[in-house]
mmCIF file of C-alpha atoms and ligand atoms in Angstrom:
data_model
loop_
_atom_site.group_PDB
_atom_site.id
_atom_site.type_symbol
_atom_site.label_atom_id
_atom_site.label_comp_id
_atom_site.label_asym_id
_atom_site.label_seq_id
_atom_site.Cartn_x
_atom_site.Cartn_y
_atom_site.Cartn_z
ATOM 1 C CA MET A 250 7.441 -21.554 -9.149
ATOM 2 C CA PRO A 251 9.455 -23.231 -6.366
ATOM 3 C CA PRO A 252 8.043 -22.857 -2.834
ATOM 4 C CA SER A 253 11.206 -20.964 -1.804
ATOM 5 C CA VAL A 254 10.109 -18.148 -4.152
ATOM 6 C CA LEU A 255 6.328 -18.587 -3.955
ATOM 7 C CA ILE A 256 5.914 -18.441 -0.163
ATOM 8 C CA PRO A 257 8.058 -15.295 0.427
ATOM 9 C CA SER A 258 6.331 -13.516 -2.505
ATOM 10 C CA ILE A 259 2.891 -14.283 -1.036
ATOM 11 C CA VAL A 260 4.036 -13.058 2.404
ATOM 12 C CA ILE A 261 5.550 -9.842 0.982
ATOM 13 C CA GLY A 262 2.470 -9.239 -1.174
ATOM 14 C CA PHE A 263 0.091 -9.717 1.771
ATOM 15 C CA VAL A 264 2.178 -7.383 3.959
ATOM 16 C CA LEU A 265 2.007 -4.759 1.181
ATOM 17 C CA VAL A 266 -1.789 -5.100 0.978
ATOM 18 C CA ALA A 267 -2.122 -4.786 4.776
ATOM 19 C CA LEU A 268 0.209 -1.766 4.885
ATOM 20 C CA SER A 269 -1.713 -0.062 2.066
ATOM 21 C CA THR A 270 -4.992 -0.610 3.917
ATOM 22 C CA TRP A 271 -3.502 0.904 7.048
ATOM 23 C CA TRP A 272 -1.958 3.777 5.052
ATOM 24 C CA ALA A 273 -5.356 4.496 3.501
ATOM 25 C CA GLY A 274 -6.624 5.080 7.062
ATOM 26 C CA TRP A 275 -9.044 2.157 6.982
ATOM 27 C CA ALA A 276 -8.342 0.847 10.472
ATOM 28 C CA ARG A 277 -10.746 3.006 12.442
ATOM 29 C CA ALA A 278 -13.444 1.477 14.621
ATOM 30 C CA ALA A 279 -17.102 2.278 13.997
ATOM 31 C CA THR A 280 -18.916 4.420 16.544
ATOM 32 C CA VAL A 281 -22.627 4.741 17.051
ATOM 33 C CA ASP A 282 -25.123 7.219 18.509
ATOM 34 C CA ALA A 283 -28.731 6.602 19.599
ATOM 35 C CA SER A 284 -30.344 7.195 16.214
ATOM 36 C CA GLY A 285 -27.568 5.271 14.422
ATOM 37 C CA ALA A 286 -28.130 2.335 16.781
ATOM 38 C CA ARG A 287 -31.888 2.389 16.119
ATOM 39 C CA GLU A 288 -31.322 2.520 12.364
ATOM 40 C CA ARG A 289 -28.762 -0.293 12.346
ATOM 41 C CA PHE A 290 -30.918 -2.491 14.591
ATOM 42 C CA ALA A 291 -33.949 -1.908 12.370
ATOM 43 C CA ILE A 292 -32.055 -3.200 9.325
ATOM 44 C CA ASP A 293 -31.731 -6.661 10.909
ATOM 45 C CA HIS A 294 -34.877 -6.514 13.064
ATOM 46 C CA PRO A 295 -37.459 -4.337 11.295
ATOM 47 C CA GLU A 296 -40.220 -5.774 13.499
ATOM 48 C CA ALA A 297 -38.606 -4.576 16.745
ATOM 49 C CA SER A 298 -40.170 -1.739 18.631
ATOM 50 C CA VAL A 299 -37.494 0.195 20.518
ATOM 51 C CA ARG A 300 -38.452 1.952 23.774
ATOM 52 C CA GLU A 301 -35.081 3.395 24.678
ATOM 53 C CA VAL A 302 -31.444 3.350 23.633
ATOM 54 C CA GLY A 303 -28.416 3.435 25.938
ATOM 55 C CA VAL A 304 -25.219 4.293 24.087
ATOM 56 C CA SER A 305 -21.924 3.310 25.667
ATOM 57 C CA ALA A 306 -19.827 6.355 26.631
ATOM 58 C CA ASP A 307 -17.106 5.274 24.171
ATOM 59 C CA GLY A 308 -19.664 5.014 21.339
ATOM 60 C CA ARG A 309 -18.520 1.454 20.526
ATOM 61 C CA ALA A 310 -21.816 -0.227 21.409
ATOM 62 C CA ALA A 311 -25.424 0.487 22.369
ATOM 63 C CA LEU A 312 -28.157 -1.355 24.238
ATOM 64 C CA LEU A 313 -31.740 -1.156 23.033
ATOM 65 C CA TRP A 314 -34.691 -1.694 25.315
ATOM 66 C CA LEU A 315 -37.375 -3.398 23.239
ATOM 67 C CA ASP A 316 -41.003 -4.329 23.836
ATOM 68 C CA ASP A 317 -39.892 -7.939 24.145
ATOM 69 C CA GLY A 318 -36.442 -7.804 25.723
ATOM 70 C CA CYS A 319 -33.197 -6.120 24.792
ATOM 71 C CA GLY A 320 -31.038 -5.722 21.710
ATOM 72 C CA LEU A 321 -27.398 -4.954 21.181
ATOM 73 C CA VAL A 322 -25.559 -3.003 18.477
ATOM 74 C CA PHE A 323 -21.767 -3.238 18.590
ATOM 75 C CA ALA A 324 -18.763 -2.299 16.483
ATOM 76 C CA VAL A 325 -16.926 -4.913 14.446
ATOM 77 C CA GLY A 326 -14.072 -3.031 12.855
ATOM 78 C CA ASP A 327 -15.571 -0.163 10.856
ATOM 79 C CA LYS A 328 -18.965 -1.925 10.629
ATOM 80 C CA LEU A 329 -21.680 -2.732 13.148
ATOM 81 C CA ALA A 330 -23.382 -5.981 14.094
ATOM 82 C CA THR A 331 -26.614 -6.591 16.007
ATOM 83 C CA ARG A 332 -27.959 -9.219 18.378
ATOM 84 C CA LYS A 333 -31.273 -9.849 20.083
ATOM 85 C CA LEU A 334 -30.300 -10.727 23.637
ATOM 86 C CA ARG A 335 -31.864 -13.798 25.203
ATOM 87 C CA ARG A 336 -30.958 -14.112 28.871
ATOM 88 C CA PRO A 337 -27.349 -12.959 28.407
ATOM 89 C CA ARG A 338 -24.702 -13.354 31.118
ATOM 90 C CA VAL A 339 -24.171 -9.865 32.493
ATOM 91 C CA THR A 340 -21.452 -8.724 34.893
ATOM 92 C CA THR A 341 -20.644 -5.246 36.101
ATOM 93 C CA ASP A 342 -17.503 -3.248 36.704
ATOM 94 C CA ALA A 343 -16.829 0.321 37.798
ATOM 95 C CA ALA A 344 -17.311 1.635 34.247
ATOM 96 C CA GLY A 345 -20.522 -0.175 33.303
ATOM 97 C CA LEU A 346 -21.377 -3.727 32.307
ATOM 98 C CA TRP A 347 -20.126 -6.669 30.289
ATOM 99 C CA ILE A 348 -22.440 -8.733 28.146
ATOM 100 C CA GLU A 349 -21.496 -12.296 27.328
ATOM 101 C CA SER A 350 -23.341 -14.484 24.901
ATOM 102 C CA PRO A 351 -23.053 -18.271 24.543
ATOM 103 C CA ASP A 352 -22.778 -17.614 20.796
ATOM 104 C CA PHE A 353 -19.250 -18.537 19.666
ATOM 105 C CA ALA A 354 -19.145 -15.685 17.117
ATOM 106 C CA THR A 355 -20.167 -12.937 19.544
ATOM 107 C CA PRO A 356 -17.453 -11.336 21.653
ATOM 108 C CA ARG A 357 -17.770 -10.104 25.241
ATOM 109 C CA VAL A 358 -19.069 -6.574 24.783
ATOM 110 C CA HIS A 359 -18.399 -3.794 27.263
ATOM 111 C CA LEU A 360 -20.922 -0.997 27.680
ATOM 112 C CA ALA A 361 -20.257 2.130 29.697
ATOM 113 C CA VAL A 362 -23.930 2.641 30.641
ATOM 114 C CA ASP A 363 -25.762 2.950 33.940
ATOM 115 C CA PRO A 364 -25.844 -0.652 35.239
ATOM 116 C CA THR A 365 -28.699 -0.111 37.684
ATOM 117 C CA VAL A 366 -31.087 0.861 34.877
ATOM 118 C CA TRP A 367 -29.957 -1.745 32.361
ATOM 119 C CA MET A 368 -29.436 -4.789 34.616
ATOM 120 C CA GLU A 369 -33.158 -4.889 35.315
ATOM 121 C CA ARG A 370 -34.121 -4.480 31.654
ATOM 122 C CA LEU A 371 -31.684 -7.236 30.694
ATOM 123 C CA GLY A 372 -33.351 -9.520 33.204
ATOM 124 C CA ALA A 373 -29.975 -10.094 34.852
ATOM 125 C CA MET B 1397 -0.571 -35.307 -21.638
ATOM 126 C CA PRO B 1398 0.380 -31.649 -22.240
ATOM 127 C CA ASP B 1399 2.392 -29.802 -19.605
ATOM 128 C CA LEU B 1400 -0.386 -27.806 -17.919
ATOM 129 C CA PRO B 1401 0.568 -24.688 -15.942
ATOM 130 C CA ASP B 1402 -0.703 -24.144 -12.391
ATOM 131 C CA ILE B 1403 -3.137 -21.338 -13.193
ATOM 132 C CA VAL B 1404 -3.794 -20.295 -9.590
ATOM 133 C CA GLN B 1405 -0.074 -20.009 -8.842
ATOM 134 C CA LEU B 1406 0.437 -17.887 -11.971
ATOM 135 C CA ALA B 1407 -2.465 -15.671 -10.916
ATOM 136 C CA ILE B 1408 -1.046 -14.820 -7.467
ATOM 137 C CA PRO B 1409 0.957 -11.730 -8.609
ATOM 138 C CA VAL B 1410 -2.128 -10.583 -10.538
ATOM 139 C CA TYR B 1411 -4.279 -10.987 -7.406
ATOM 140 C CA LEU B 1412 -1.830 -8.918 -5.363
ATOM 141 C CA ALA B 1413 -1.663 -6.179 -8.026
ATOM 142 C CA ALA B 1414 -5.481 -6.145 -8.258
ATOM 143 C CA MET B 1415 -5.855 -5.698 -4.477
ATOM 144 C CA LEU B 1416 -3.290 -2.862 -4.402
ATOM 145 C CA ALA B 1417 -4.999 -1.159 -7.358
ATOM 146 C CA GLU B 1418 -8.421 -1.533 -5.695
ATOM 147 C CA ILE B 1419 -7.085 0.054 -2.485
ATOM 148 C CA ALA B 1420 -5.471 2.920 -4.418
ATOM 149 C CA ILE B 1421 -8.669 3.606 -6.412
ATOM 150 C CA GLY B 1422 -10.789 3.443 -3.252
ATOM 151 C CA ARG B 1423 -8.448 5.925 -1.563
ATOM 152 C CA LEU B 1424 -8.622 8.302 -4.549
ATOM 153 C CA ARG B 1425 -12.428 8.089 -4.642
ATOM 154 C CA GLY B 1426 -12.657 8.455 -0.865
ATOM 155 C CA THR B 1427 -14.567 5.215 -0.308
ATOM 156 C CA ALA B 1428 -13.318 2.796 2.355
ATOM 157 C CA THR B 1429 -13.267 -0.417 0.362
ATOM 158 C CA TYR B 1430 -11.046 -2.333 2.809
ATOM 159 C CA GLU B 1431 -10.716 -2.532 6.601
ATOM 160 C CA LEU B 1432 -7.419 -3.575 8.138
ATOM 161 C CA ARG B 1433 -8.508 -6.413 10.428
ATOM 162 C CA ASP B 1434 -11.086 -7.658 7.938
ATOM 163 C CA THR B 1435 -8.403 -7.805 5.246
ATOM 164 C CA LEU B 1436 -5.891 -9.513 7.545
ATOM 165 C CA THR B 1437 -8.499 -12.162 8.392
ATOM 166 C CA SER B 1438 -9.230 -12.797 4.705
ATOM 167 C CA LEU B 1439 -5.542 -13.074 3.826
ATOM 168 C CA LEU B 1440 -4.889 -15.424 6.728
ATOM 169 C CA MET B 1441 -7.825 -17.579 5.598
ATOM 170 C CA ALA B 1442 -6.246 -17.736 2.136
ATOM 171 C CA VAL B 1443 -2.982 -19.034 3.584
ATOM 172 C CA LEU B 1444 -4.705 -21.563 5.876
ATOM 173 C CA PHE B 1445 -6.922 -22.743 3.025
ATOM 174 C CA LEU B 1446 -3.904 -23.272 0.791
ATOM 175 C CA ALA B 1447 -1.988 -25.151 3.477
ATOM 176 C CA VAL B 1448 -4.924 -27.430 4.378
ATOM 177 C CA SER B 1449 -5.822 -28.022 0.715
ATOM 178 C CA LEU B 1450 -2.257 -29.008 -0.183
ATOM 179 C CA GLY B 1451 -2.183 -31.343 2.797
ATOM 180 C CA LEU B 1452 -5.543 -33.037 2.196
ATOM 181 C CA ALA B 1453 -6.096 -32.836 -1.572
ATOM 182 C CA PHE B 1454 -4.122 -36.013 -2.296
ATOM 183 C CA PHE B 1455 -6.917 -38.258 -1.056
ATOM 184 C CA GLY B 1456 -9.506 -36.672 -3.371
ATOM 185 C CA ILE B 1457 -7.108 -36.697 -6.305
ATOM 186 C CA GLY B 1458 -6.348 -40.378 -5.759
ATOM 187 C CA VAL B 1459 -10.053 -41.294 -5.676
ATOM 188 C CA LEU B 1460 -10.883 -39.256 -8.802
ATOM 189 C CA ARG B 1461 -7.907 -40.643 -10.706
ATOM 190 C CA ALA B 1462 -8.877 -44.235 -9.830
ATOM 191 C CA ILE B 1463 -12.520 -43.638 -10.870
ATOM 192 C CA GLN B 1464 -11.530 -42.105 -14.221
ATOM 193 C CA GLN B 1465 -9.047 -44.861 -14.996
ATOM 194 C CA ARG B 1466 -11.432 -47.706 -14.062
ATOM 195 C CA TRP B 1467 -14.840 -46.440 -15.080
ATOM 196 C CA GLY B 1468 -14.234 -43.341 -17.246
ATOM 197 C CA LEU B 1469 -16.847 -43.496 -20.041
ATOM 198 C CA VAL B 1470 -15.015 -41.599 -22.797
ATOM 199 C CA ASP B 1471 -11.382 -41.035 -23.695
ATOM 200 C CA TRP B 1472 -11.527 -37.313 -24.431
ATOM 201 C CA GLY B 1473 -7.869 -36.810 -25.341
ATOM 202 C CA TRP B 1474 -6.366 -33.376 -24.708
ATOM 203 C CA SER B 1475 -8.032 -31.325 -27.457
ATOM 204 C CA VAL B 1476 -9.261 -27.760 -26.971
ATOM 205 C CA PRO B 1477 -12.948 -28.821 -27.350
ATOM 206 C CA ALA B 1478 -12.380 -31.410 -24.597
ATOM 207 C CA PHE B 1479 -11.004 -28.675 -22.294
ATOM 208 C CA ALA B 1480 -13.901 -26.374 -23.225
ATOM 209 C CA LEU B 1481 -16.505 -29.059 -22.498
ATOM 210 C CA CYS B 1482 -14.795 -29.933 -19.211
ATOM 211 C CA PHE B 1483 -14.788 -26.215 -18.249
ATOM 212 C CA VAL B 1484 -18.526 -25.849 -18.931
ATOM 213 C CA LEU B 1485 -19.480 -29.078 -17.149
ATOM 214 C CA ASP B 1486 -17.206 -28.217 -14.208
ATOM 215 C CA ASP B 1487 -18.968 -24.857 -13.923
ATOM 216 C CA LEU B 1488 -22.337 -26.634 -13.954
ATOM 217 C CA ARG B 1489 -21.272 -28.980 -11.139
ATOM 218 C CA LYS B 1490 -19.918 -25.987 -9.206
ATOM 219 C CA TYR B 1491 -23.290 -24.283 -9.575
ATOM 220 C CA TRP B 1492 -24.995 -27.282 -7.919
ATOM 221 C CA LEU B 1493 -22.306 -27.683 -5.292
ATOM 222 C CA HIS B 1494 -22.599 -23.992 -4.423
ATOM 223 C CA ARG B 1495 -26.386 -24.292 -4.218
ATOM 224 C CA VAL B 1496 -26.026 -27.243 -1.857
ATOM 225 C CA GLN B 1497 -23.468 -25.279 0.192
ATOM 226 C CA HIS B 1498 -26.173 -22.675 0.849
ATOM 227 C CA ARG B 1499 -29.063 -25.060 1.446
ATOM 228 C CA CYS B 1500 -27.475 -27.820 3.536
ATOM 229 C CA ARG B 1501 -25.925 -26.903 6.873
ATOM 230 C CA TRP B 1502 -23.101 -29.505 6.712
ATOM 231 C CA PHE B 1503 -21.709 -27.737 3.640
ATOM 232 C CA TRP B 1504 -22.731 -24.258 4.814
ATOM 233 C CA ALA B 1505 -20.651 -24.735 7.993
ATOM 234 C CA ALA B 1506 -17.541 -24.469 5.818
ATOM 235 C CA HIS B 1507 -18.809 -22.094 3.099
ATOM 236 C CA VAL B 1508 -20.122 -19.522 5.621
ATOM 237 C CA THR B 1509 -16.508 -18.388 6.108
ATOM 238 C CA HIS B 1510 -16.411 -17.050 2.546
ATOM 239 C CA HIS B 1511 -19.528 -14.967 3.265
ATOM 240 C CA SER B 1512 -18.472 -13.718 6.686
ATOM 241 C CA SER B 1513 -17.019 -10.324 5.711
ATOM 242 C CA GLN B 1514 -19.151 -7.184 5.754
ATOM 243 C CA HIS B 1515 -16.813 -5.801 3.084
ATOM 244 C CA TYR B 1516 -16.738 -6.765 -0.571
ATOM 245 C CA ASN B 1517 -13.430 -6.535 -2.349
ATOM 246 C CA PHE B 1518 -10.786 -8.734 -3.953
ATOM 247 C CA SER B 1519 -9.534 -9.856 -0.540
ATOM 248 C CA THR B 1520 -13.023 -11.275 0.168
ATOM 249 C CA ALA B 1521 -12.462 -13.628 -2.775
ATOM 250 C CA LEU B 1522 -9.503 -15.110 -0.909
ATOM 251 C CA ARG B 1523 -11.487 -15.671 2.320
ATOM 252 C CA ASN B 1524 -11.788 -19.384 1.685
ATOM 253 C CA PRO B 1525 -12.805 -21.884 4.356
ATOM 254 C CA PRO B 1526 -9.911 -23.992 5.622
ATOM 255 C CA THR B 1527 -12.493 -26.628 6.637
ATOM 256 C CA LEU B 1528 -13.823 -26.983 3.075
ATOM 257 C CA LEU B 1529 -12.161 -30.327 2.486
ATOM 258 C CA LEU B 1530 -13.696 -31.687 5.702
ATOM 259 C CA THR B 1531 -17.031 -31.635 3.920
ATOM 260 C CA GLN B 1532 -15.548 -33.903 1.238
ATOM 261 C CA ILE B 1533 -16.736 -31.758 -1.609
ATOM 262 C CA PHE B 1534 -14.504 -33.662 -4.007
ATOM 263 C CA VAL B 1535 -17.394 -36.123 -4.342
ATOM 264 C CA PHE B 1536 -19.080 -33.476 -6.491
ATOM 265 C CA ARG B 1537 -16.264 -33.965 -9.005
ATOM 266 C CA ILE B 1538 -16.951 -37.697 -9.368
ATOM 267 C CA PRO B 1539 -19.388 -37.215 -12.304
ATOM 268 C CA LEU B 1540 -16.603 -35.499 -14.289
ATOM 269 C CA ALA B 1541 -14.231 -38.392 -13.560
ATOM 270 C CA LEU B 1542 -16.971 -40.876 -14.541
ATOM 271 C CA LEU B 1543 -17.421 -39.026 -17.827
ATOM 272 C CA GLY B 1544 -13.736 -39.755 -18.423
ATOM 273 C CA PHE B 1545 -12.116 -36.352 -17.832
ATOM 274 C CA PRO B 1546 -8.630 -36.874 -16.389
ATOM 275 C CA TRP B 1547 -7.840 -35.339 -13.021
ATOM 276 C CA GLU B 1548 -5.243 -32.973 -14.514
ATOM 277 C CA MET B 1549 -7.801 -31.491 -16.921
ATOM 278 C CA ILE B 1550 -10.389 -31.121 -14.125
ATOM 279 C CA ALA B 1551 -7.800 -29.338 -11.935
ATOM 280 C CA PHE B 1552 -6.762 -27.043 -14.796
ATOM 281 C CA VAL B 1553 -10.296 -25.888 -15.653
ATOM 282 C CA ALA B 1554 -11.119 -25.539 -11.931
ATOM 283 C CA GLY B 1555 -8.081 -23.240 -11.623
ATOM 284 C CA LEU B 1556 -9.322 -21.076 -14.516
ATOM 285 C CA ASN B 1557 -12.741 -21.031 -12.890
ATOM 286 C CA SER B 1558 -11.425 -19.801 -9.533
ATOM 287 C CA VAL B 1559 -9.310 -17.077 -11.208
ATOM 288 C CA TYR B 1560 -12.459 -15.841 -12.987
ATOM 289 C CA GLN B 1561 -14.372 -15.840 -9.678
ATOM 290 C CA PHE B 1562 -11.706 -13.708 -7.997
ATOM 291 C CA PHE B 1563 -12.440 -10.827 -10.366
ATOM 292 C CA THR B 1564 -16.171 -10.845 -9.613
ATOM 293 C CA HIS B 1565 -15.432 -9.763 -6.010
ATOM 294 C CA THR B 1566 -15.343 -6.009 -6.460
ATOM 295 C CA GLU B 1567 -17.512 -2.915 -6.167
ATOM 296 C CA LEU B 1568 -15.369 -1.031 -8.690
ATOM 297 C CA VAL B 1569 -17.202 -2.502 -11.674
ATOM 298 C CA GLY B 1570 -20.839 -1.484 -12.158
ATOM 299 C CA ARG B 1571 -22.952 -3.199 -14.792
ATOM 300 C CA LEU B 1572 -21.249 -4.687 -17.866
ATOM 301 C CA PRO B 1573 -22.760 -4.646 -21.385
ATOM 302 C CA ALA B 1574 -26.052 -6.573 -21.601
ATOM 303 C CA PRO B 1575 -24.773 -9.550 -23.677
ATOM 304 C CA ILE B 1576 -22.068 -10.201 -21.051
ATOM 305 C CA GLU B 1577 -24.532 -9.835 -18.143
ATOM 306 C CA LEU B 1578 -26.812 -12.295 -19.932
ATOM 307 C CA VAL B 1579 -24.284 -15.120 -20.143
ATOM 308 C CA LEU B 1580 -21.467 -14.565 -17.662
ATOM 309 C CA THR B 1581 -21.422 -14.041 -13.899
ATOM 310 C CA THR B 1582 -20.402 -10.420 -13.368
ATOM 311 C CA PRO B 1583 -19.412 -8.424 -10.263
ATOM 312 C CA SER B 1584 -23.012 -7.170 -10.096
ATOM 313 C CA HIS B 1585 -24.368 -10.740 -9.994
ATOM 314 C CA HIS B 1586 -21.894 -11.893 -7.368
ATOM 315 C CA ARG B 1587 -22.516 -8.806 -5.188
ATOM 316 C CA VAL B 1588 -26.110 -10.009 -4.990
ATOM 317 C CA HIS B 1589 -24.835 -13.439 -3.960
ATOM 318 C CA HIS B 1590 -22.924 -11.900 -1.033
ATOM 319 C CA ALA B 1591 -25.872 -9.770 0.078
ATOM 320 C CA THR B 1592 -27.887 -10.107 3.281
ATOM 321 C CA ASN B 1593 -30.895 -8.147 1.987
ATOM 322 C CA PRO B 1594 -33.826 -10.596 2.157
ATOM 323 C CA ARG B 1595 -34.675 -10.269 -1.539
ATOM 324 C CA TYR B 1596 -31.121 -11.263 -2.538
ATOM 325 C CA LEU B 1597 -30.664 -14.318 -0.298
ATOM 326 C CA ASP B 1598 -29.818 -17.691 -1.866
ATOM 327 C CA ALA B 1599 -29.352 -16.361 -5.397
ATOM 328 C CA ASN B 1600 -26.747 -16.217 -8.175
ATOM 329 C CA TYR B 1601 -24.714 -19.315 -7.386
ATOM 330 C CA ALA B 1602 -23.016 -19.714 -10.794
ATOM 331 C CA PRO B 1603 -19.248 -19.190 -10.737
ATOM 332 C CA VAL B 1604 -18.762 -18.302 -14.440
ATOM 333 C CA PHE B 1605 -21.941 -18.882 -16.488
ATOM 334 C CA ILE B 1606 -24.889 -17.029 -14.931
ATOM 335 C CA VAL B 1607 -27.072 -18.932 -17.417
ATOM 336 C CA TRP B 1608 -27.258 -21.775 -14.830
ATOM 337 C CA ASP B 1609 -29.079 -19.443 -12.403
ATOM 338 C CA ARG B 1610 -31.332 -18.166 -15.167
ATOM 339 C CA LEU B 1611 -32.068 -21.751 -16.191
ATOM 340 C CA PHE B 1612 -32.660 -23.191 -12.706
ATOM 341 C CA GLY B 1613 -34.638 -20.236 -11.305
ATOM 342 C CA THR B 1614 -32.136 -18.776 -8.836
ATOM 343 C CA PHE B 1615 -31.212 -15.590 -10.704
ATOM 344 C CA VAL B 1616 -31.793 -12.222 -9.017
ATOM 345 C CA GLU B 1617 -30.836 -8.866 -10.537
ATOM 346 C CA GLU B 1618 -29.019 -6.196 -8.483
ATOM 347 C CA SER B 1619 -31.386 -3.276 -7.946
ATOM 348 C CA PRO B 1620 -30.302 0.333 -7.322
ATOM 349 C CA GLU B 1621 -33.374 0.721 -5.030
ATOM 350 C CA ASP B 1622 -32.028 -1.918 -2.660
ATOM 351 C CA PRO B 1623 -28.269 -1.350 -2.245
ATOM 352 C CA VAL B 1624 -26.442 -4.495 -1.284
ATOM 353 C CA ARG B 1625 -25.439 -5.026 2.364
ATOM 354 C CA TYR B 1626 -22.698 -7.632 2.597
ATOM 355 C CA GLY B 1627 -22.071 -10.382 5.107
ATOM 356 C CA LEU B 1628 -24.359 -12.729 7.006
ATOM 357 C CA VAL B 1629 -27.932 -12.248 8.196
ATOM 358 C CA LYS B 1630 -26.378 -12.521 11.672
ATOM 359 C CA ASN B 1631 -22.998 -10.901 11.195
ATOM 360 C CA LEU B 1632 -19.975 -12.177 13.059
ATOM 361 C CA GLY B 1633 -18.763 -10.093 15.977
ATOM 362 C CA THR B 1634 -15.146 -11.151 15.646
ATOM 363 C CA PHE B 1635 -12.106 -11.179 13.378
ATOM 364 C CA ASP B 1636 -10.513 -14.081 15.281
ATOM 365 C CA PRO B 1637 -9.576 -16.464 12.437
ATOM 366 C CA VAL B 1638 -10.282 -19.559 14.533
ATOM 367 C CA ARG B 1639 -13.778 -18.358 15.412
ATOM 368 C CA VAL B 1640 -14.434 -17.210 11.828
ATOM 369 C CA THR B 1641 -13.441 -20.690 10.631
ATOM 370 C CA VAL B 1642 -15.205 -22.906 13.152
ATOM 371 C CA HIS B 1643 -18.146 -20.911 14.579
ATOM 372 C CA GLU B 1644 -20.796 -22.691 12.534
ATOM 373 C CA TRP B 1645 -19.232 -26.111 13.186
ATOM 374 C CA VAL B 1646 -19.339 -25.378 16.937
ATOM 375 C CA ALA B 1647 -22.967 -24.221 16.715
ATOM 376 C CA MET B 1648 -23.911 -27.276 14.655
ATOM 377 C CA ILE B 1649 -22.270 -29.734 17.053
ATOM 378 C CA ARG B 1650 -23.935 -28.014 20.040
ATOM 379 C CA ASP B 1651 -27.304 -28.314 18.296
ATOM 380 C CA VAL B 1652 -26.835 -31.964 17.392
ATOM 381 C CA LEU B 1653 -25.791 -32.876 20.947
ATOM 382 C CA GLN B 1654 -28.814 -31.231 22.614
ATOM 383 C CA PRO B 1655 -30.577 -33.692 24.922
ATOM 384 C CA ALA B 1656 -33.925 -35.284 24.114
ATOM 385 C CA LEU B 1657 -33.848 -34.972 20.330
ATOM 386 C CA THR B 1658 -35.009 -37.704 17.972
ATOM 387 C CA PRO B 1659 -32.447 -39.114 15.501
ATOM 388 C CA ALA B 1660 -34.320 -37.347 12.671
ATOM 389 C CA GLN B 1661 -34.053 -34.021 14.503
ATOM 390 C CA ARG B 1662 -30.303 -34.527 14.990
ATOM 391 C CA LEU B 1663 -29.981 -35.221 11.262
ATOM 392 C CA GLY B 1664 -32.025 -32.075 10.609
ATOM 393 C CA TYR B 1665 -29.420 -30.000 12.453
ATOM 394 C CA LEU B 1666 -26.661 -31.578 10.346
ATOM 395 C CA PHE B 1667 -28.175 -31.683 6.888
ATOM 396 C CA GLY B 1668 -31.242 -29.436 7.004
ATOM 397 C CA PRO B 1669 -31.142 -25.903 5.605
ATOM 398 C CA PRO B 1670 -29.183 -23.313 7.630
ATOM 399 C CA GLY B 1671 -31.503 -21.859 10.277
ATOM 400 C CA TRP B 1672 -33.593 -25.031 10.582
ATOM 401 C CA SER B 1673 -34.521 -25.988 14.154
ATOM 402 C CA HIS B 1674 -36.672 -28.736 15.655
ATOM 403 C CA ASP B 1675 -38.828 -26.233 17.583
ATOM 404 C CA GLY B 1676 -38.977 -23.360 15.080
ATOM 405 C CA SER B 1677 -36.861 -21.144 17.340
ATOM 406 C CA ARG B 1678 -34.393 -20.307 14.545
ATOM 407 C CA GLU B 1679 -34.910 -18.778 11.154
ATOM 408 C CA THR B 1680 -34.473 -20.259 7.693
ATOM 409 C CA THR B 1681 -34.297 -17.963 4.642
ATOM 410 C CA GLU B 1682 -38.016 -18.450 4.049
ATOM 411 C CA MET B 1683 -38.901 -17.552 7.656
ATOM 412 C CA LEU B 1684 -36.660 -14.477 7.512
ATOM 413 C CA ARG B 1685 -38.327 -13.273 4.330
ATOM 414 C CA GLU B 1686 -41.731 -13.775 5.957
ATOM 415 C CA ARG B 1687 -40.636 -11.742 9.031
ATOM 416 C CA PHE B 1688 -39.448 -8.869 6.814
ATOM 417 C CA ARG B 1689 -42.647 -9.015 4.716
ATOM 418 C CA ASN B 1690 -44.792 -8.824 7.857
ATOM 419 C CA ALA B 1691 -42.739 -5.915 9.212
ATOM 420 C CA ALA B 1692 -43.085 -4.050 5.880
ATOM 421 C CA ARG B 1693 -46.865 -4.641 5.909
ATOM 422 C CA ARG B 1694 -47.140 -3.208 9.415
ATOM 423 C CA GLY B 1695 -45.117 -0.230 8.129
HETATM 424 ZN ZN1 ZN C 1006 -21.852 -18.658 -1.573
HETATM 425 ZN ZN1 ZN C 1007 -17.808 -14.912 -3.375
#
C-alpha cells in the first residue's frame, strides 16, 4: 500500500474510533465521594489507616489524612489514581489548594477543601 | 526469496474494524470499554511508534543482515517448515525479551508505556512505546540471525506475531476451550499480564505460545475471585503523550544522577528490577507482595 493511501486511511480510521468512543458517551470524568476514596486508596495501600477524608467540592479528587501522613485520590479520565504524599508542594487559592508532586507522571491537582485544616495535615 | 507481504500493514483495516466492533458491542452491553482521552493517547502512541520505528529500524536491519550473511549457521531456504521454526523460535526469544522488559529497568522504561492504560481493549494493543528502539532490543534478534534466518523471514514472522498479540487485548473474550488455553496465549492470559493485582504481577509473558510461561514457571491463571485491575501499580495521572512516553526515563535519570551514590548503585538504578532503590525506599514486585500479604494478615 503506498503511503499516500496508507497514512490517510490510518488517520480516517483513528478519527472514526475516537468519534465512536465519544458517541458512546465514554468521555466523562470520574468523581469520588468519601467512601469511594477510602475504597480506592485501600486497593493500592491496604496497610493505610485513614483518619479522615476531605473530598473536593467538584468530586474530582480527595485528600486522606492517614496515621503516617496524607494520601491523594484523583480522577484520571473515567478512572482514579492514588498517591501517598511525601512533603508535597502545596499552594492555596480562593477555592482551596493545589498539590504539586515532583513526580513527572502526577499532574498538579486542585482540591476545593478547607485549606486551614489540610495545610497543617499536609505538613505544608 | 518469495515476495513476502507486509503483514502489519495488511492488518491495519482489520485492527480498525475490530476496535469499532469492540466499541459497538461495549455500547450495546452497557460497559464502558473505552475512554476518549485514553484511546486518543493509545492511538497517538501507535503513530509515534510507527514513525520512530521506520526512522530507526534500518540500523538494526543492517546489523542483523550482516550477521546472518557472515556467520549464519544454516541456510534454511524459504520452505514452510523453515518459516514455522523461525516463528516458534522468534516467539521464544520474545518471551525472554518480554521477561527482561519487566525485570530490568532500562527495558521497562520503554515497555511501561504499553502497560500505562487503566483500560484494556484493542486500542491498548497499539499503545506501543516510541522509545522502544532506544533500548536496542534488536540485539535480542541476533540469535535468530546467527542461526541463519534471513532478516526478511524474521520480519515476516514477527509481523504475524504482533497481529496475533493485538487480538489478545480484549475483555470481550472469556475463556477459550481448554486445549487452546493450554498451548496458546489467550485474552484471559494476557489480561493477567496487564493486571496490577499483586498475585498477577510479572506473569504470562509469552506473545503466542503460553507454553513458554508454563515451562519457565511464570504462568498465572486468571481467577474469577480476583478480577483484574489494569494499569500500573502506581497509575499515571496524565494522558499527556510526552509524559506517558518519557516519565520512567525521567525518573530513572533523576535516580542515577542523585549525589553520593556508588557506581554500583547508579548501575542498580539503570539495570536493576523496577522499584529497586539503594536505600529500600521504593518497592520491587517482591516487596509489594510482602506489603499486601502483611496487610491481609492484619485483616
Ligand atoms: Zn509486558
Ligand atoms: Zn499487552
